[in-house]
């Protein structure tokens, strides 16, 4: 296996969309996928990109991706990198592809003077949790993720 990591470009949009759908299927969340591919492309590669993507390839064949964006730590006074999605195709799992993607992200975080690299993992995904802990990641058990979306988001926006 000869894996390389590269920055995604606009021509990778169908691949990125496929990887997002494959990840959602793995996470049993396919019913949650609602993106419009053209709008996704604009938000990733348009005049104001909201996120970035790395693609892992094995001898030119795409085998995984990492989609990430910057957040900000007020306590540190520095940006961070938030990994939104990490996915490796089943046939390439256990061969170091995920670690290579995370390693590249960690290097980018250091290069960009970021204070940290963070992500979320589903509670039931024991293989991923074990993998992340083996890399030195620590769970932030004292924090609970909150979300407002859909109608609740519209209601909150209108309440001010």
Tab-separated table of C-alpha atoms in Angstrom:
chain	number	residue	atom	x	y	z
A	1	UNK	CA	0.000	0.000	0.000
A	2	UNK	CA	1.459	3.345	-1.101
A	3	UNK	CA	-0.735	6.017	0.454
A	4	UNK	CA	-0.460	9.707	-0.277
A	5	UNK	CA	-2.469	12.580	1.136
A	6	UNK	CA	-3.431	15.559	-1.017
A	7	UNK	CA	-5.595	18.651	-0.792
A	8	UNK	CA	-8.945	18.229	-2.524
A	9	UNK	CA	-10.014	20.464	-5.380
A	10	UNK	CA	-13.286	21.210	-7.160
A	11	UNK	CA	-12.933	18.138	-9.409
A	12	UNK	CA	-13.108	15.989	-6.240
A	13	UNK	CA	-16.640	17.115	-5.369
A	14	UNK	CA	-18.394	13.898	-6.543
A	15	UNK	CA	-15.842	11.840	-4.584
A	16	UNK	CA	-16.305	13.947	-1.450
A	17	UNK	CA	-20.084	13.640	-1.768
A	18	UNK	CA	-19.736	9.856	-2.085
A	19	UNK	CA	-17.448	9.657	0.953
A	20	UNK	CA	-19.911	11.741	3.007
A	21	UNK	CA	-22.744	9.398	2.027
A	22	UNK	CA	-20.612	6.321	2.775
A	23	UNK	CA	-19.705	7.726	6.193
A	24	UNK	CA	-23.354	8.483	6.936
A	25	UNK	CA	-24.265	4.921	5.968
A	26	UNK	CA	-21.563	3.528	8.291
A	27	UNK	CA	-22.792	5.759	11.127
A	28	UNK	CA	-26.405	4.661	10.521
A	29	UNK	CA	-27.270	8.273	9.688
A	30	UNK	CA	-27.914	8.097	5.934
A	31	UNK	CA	-31.395	9.523	6.535
A	32	UNK	CA	-29.721	12.725	7.825
A	33	UNK	CA	-27.859	13.481	4.572
A	34	UNK	CA	-29.604	16.406	2.871
A	35	UNK	CA	-26.854	18.401	1.145
A	36	UNK	CA	-27.147	19.768	-2.376
A	37	UNK	CA	-23.936	18.811	-4.176
A	38	UNK	CA	-23.631	22.121	-6.065
A	39	UNK	CA	-24.043	24.127	-2.850
A	40	UNK	CA	-21.568	21.841	-1.083
A	41	UNK	CA	-19.076	22.572	-3.858
A	42	UNK	CA	-19.568	26.310	-3.478
A	43	UNK	CA	-19.090	26.072	0.285
A	44	UNK	CA	-15.930	24.004	-0.073
A	45	UNK	CA	-14.333	25.599	-3.141
A	46	UNK	CA	-16.116	28.922	-3.738
A	47	UNK	CA	-15.023	32.469	-2.967
A	48	UNK	CA	-15.434	31.929	0.797
A	49	UNK	CA	-14.635	28.314	1.647
A	50	UNK	CA	-16.105	27.151	4.942
A	51	UNK	CA	-14.131	23.919	5.145
A	52	UNK	CA	-11.190	22.090	3.628
A	53	UNK	CA	-10.745	18.486	2.547
A	54	UNK	CA	-7.797	16.106	2.420
A	55	UNK	CA	-7.983	13.019	0.211
A	56	UNK	CA	-6.037	9.828	0.919
A	57	UNK	CA	-5.088	7.785	-2.137
A	58	UNK	CA	-3.515	4.367	-2.486
A	59	UNK	CA	-1.580	4.327	-5.758
A	60	UNK	CA	-3.976	6.969	-7.125
A	61	UNK	CA	-7.168	5.274	-5.897
A	62	UNK	CA	-9.112	7.341	-3.341
A	63	UNK	CA	-9.405	5.436	-0.053
A	64	UNK	CA	-10.391	8.084	2.483
A	65	UNK	CA	-10.936	11.706	3.345
A	66	UNK	CA	-10.877	14.229	6.148
A	67	UNK	CA	-13.124	17.295	6.075
A	68	UNK	CA	-12.155	20.015	8.548
A	69	UNK	CA	-12.455	23.698	9.388
A	70	UNK	CA	-11.076	26.209	11.849
A	71	UNK	CA	-12.666	27.043	15.163
A	72	UNK	CA	-11.312	29.392	17.818
A	73	UNK	CA	-10.327	28.984	21.453
A	74	UNK	CA	-10.886	32.127	23.465
A	75	UNK	CA	-8.986	30.597	26.376
A	76	UNK	CA	-5.936	29.982	24.172
A	77	UNK	CA	-6.461	33.060	22.019
A	78	UNK	CA	-5.645	30.895	19.002
A	79	UNK	CA	-7.467	28.981	16.286
A	80	UNK	CA	-8.020	25.255	16.351
A	81	UNK	CA	-8.789	22.633	13.755
A	82	UNK	CA	-12.113	20.824	14.002
A	83	UNK	CA	-12.339	17.532	12.146
A	84	UNK	CA	-15.921	17.182	10.970
A	85	UNK	CA	-15.570	13.934	9.021
A	86	UNK	CA	-12.951	11.212	8.789
A	87	UNK	CA	-13.694	8.217	6.604
A	88	UNK	CA	-11.638	5.343	5.229
A	89	UNK	CA	-13.148	2.810	2.840
A	90	UNK	CA	-13.639	-0.598	4.498
A	91	UNK	CA	-10.999	-2.388	2.409
A	92	UNK	CA	-8.321	0.137	3.481
A	93	UNK	CA	-9.113	0.162	7.213
A	94	UNK	CA	-6.452	-1.049	9.603
A	95	UNK	CA	-3.666	-0.099	7.194
A	96	UNK	CA	-2.736	3.285	8.653
A	97	UNK	CA	-4.793	5.522	6.358
A	98	UNK	CA	-6.793	7.122	9.188
A	99	UNK	CA	-3.628	7.737	11.163
A	100	UNK	CA	-1.992	9.333	8.115
A	101	UNK	CA	-4.949	11.684	7.656
A	102	UNK	CA	-4.938	12.646	11.342
A	103	UNK	CA	-1.175	13.085	11.288
A	104	UNK	CA	-1.454	15.454	8.320
A	105	UNK	CA	-4.174	17.397	10.138
A	106	UNK	CA	-2.012	17.630	13.257
A	107	UNK	CA	0.874	18.922	11.125
A	108	UNK	CA	-1.442	21.511	9.525
A	109	UNK	CA	-2.646	22.579	12.975
A	110	UNK	CA	0.941	23.133	14.110
A	111	UNK	CA	1.853	24.875	10.854
A	112	UNK	CA	-1.104	27.243	11.304
A	113	UNK	CA	-0.312	27.907	14.986
A	114	UNK	CA	-3.472	26.188	16.176
A	115	UNK	CA	-3.904	25.290	19.828
A	116	UNK	CA	-5.628	21.957	19.226
A	117	UNK	CA	-7.230	19.412	16.958
A	118	UNK	CA	-10.703	18.284	17.997
A	119	UNK	CA	-13.489	16.043	16.736
A	120	UNK	CA	-16.529	14.121	17.917
A	121	UNK	CA	-17.131	10.392	17.807
A	122	UNK	CA	-20.362	8.475	18.259
A	123	UNK	CA	-20.583	6.753	21.650
A	124	UNK	CA	-21.203	3.333	20.079
A	125	UNK	CA	-18.202	3.489	17.717
A	126	UNK	CA	-15.800	1.541	19.926
A	127	UNK	CA	-13.268	0.769	17.159
A	128	UNK	CA	-12.901	4.495	16.424
A	129	UNK	CA	-12.746	5.422	20.113
A	130	UNK	CA	-10.024	2.839	20.724
A	131	UNK	CA	-8.105	4.053	17.661
A	132	UNK	CA	-8.298	7.705	18.736
A	133	UNK	CA	-7.164	6.895	22.279
A	134	UNK	CA	-4.204	4.944	20.881
A	135	UNK	CA	-3.128	8.198	19.200
A	136	UNK	CA	-3.260	10.142	22.467
A	137	UNK	CA	-6.731	11.661	22.065
A	138	UNK	CA	-8.647	12.159	25.273
A	139	UNK	CA	-12.419	12.277	25.592
A	140	UNK	CA	-13.952	15.534	26.772
A	141	UNK	CA	-16.520	13.774	28.964
A	142	UNK	CA	-17.382	16.889	30.936
A	143	UNK	CA	-18.759	18.590	27.811
A	144	UNK	CA	-22.102	17.933	26.115
A	145	UNK	CA	-22.559	18.867	22.481
A	146	UNK	CA	-25.647	20.981	21.886
A	147	UNK	CA	-27.354	21.632	18.567
A	148	UNK	CA	-30.126	23.833	17.294
A	149	UNK	CA	-31.241	23.119	13.719
A	150	UNK	CA	-34.247	23.025	11.420
A	151	UNK	CA	-37.388	24.666	12.802
A	152	UNK	CA	-35.780	25.247	16.211
A	153	UNK	CA	-33.017	27.256	14.516
A	154	UNK	CA	-35.577	29.372	12.663
A	155	UNK	CA	-37.576	29.903	15.849
A	156	UNK	CA	-34.498	30.958	17.796
A	157	UNK	CA	-33.414	33.334	15.027
A	158	UNK	CA	-36.852	34.956	14.989
A	159	UNK	CA	-37.052	35.266	18.800
A	160	UNK	CA	-34.550	38.113	19.098
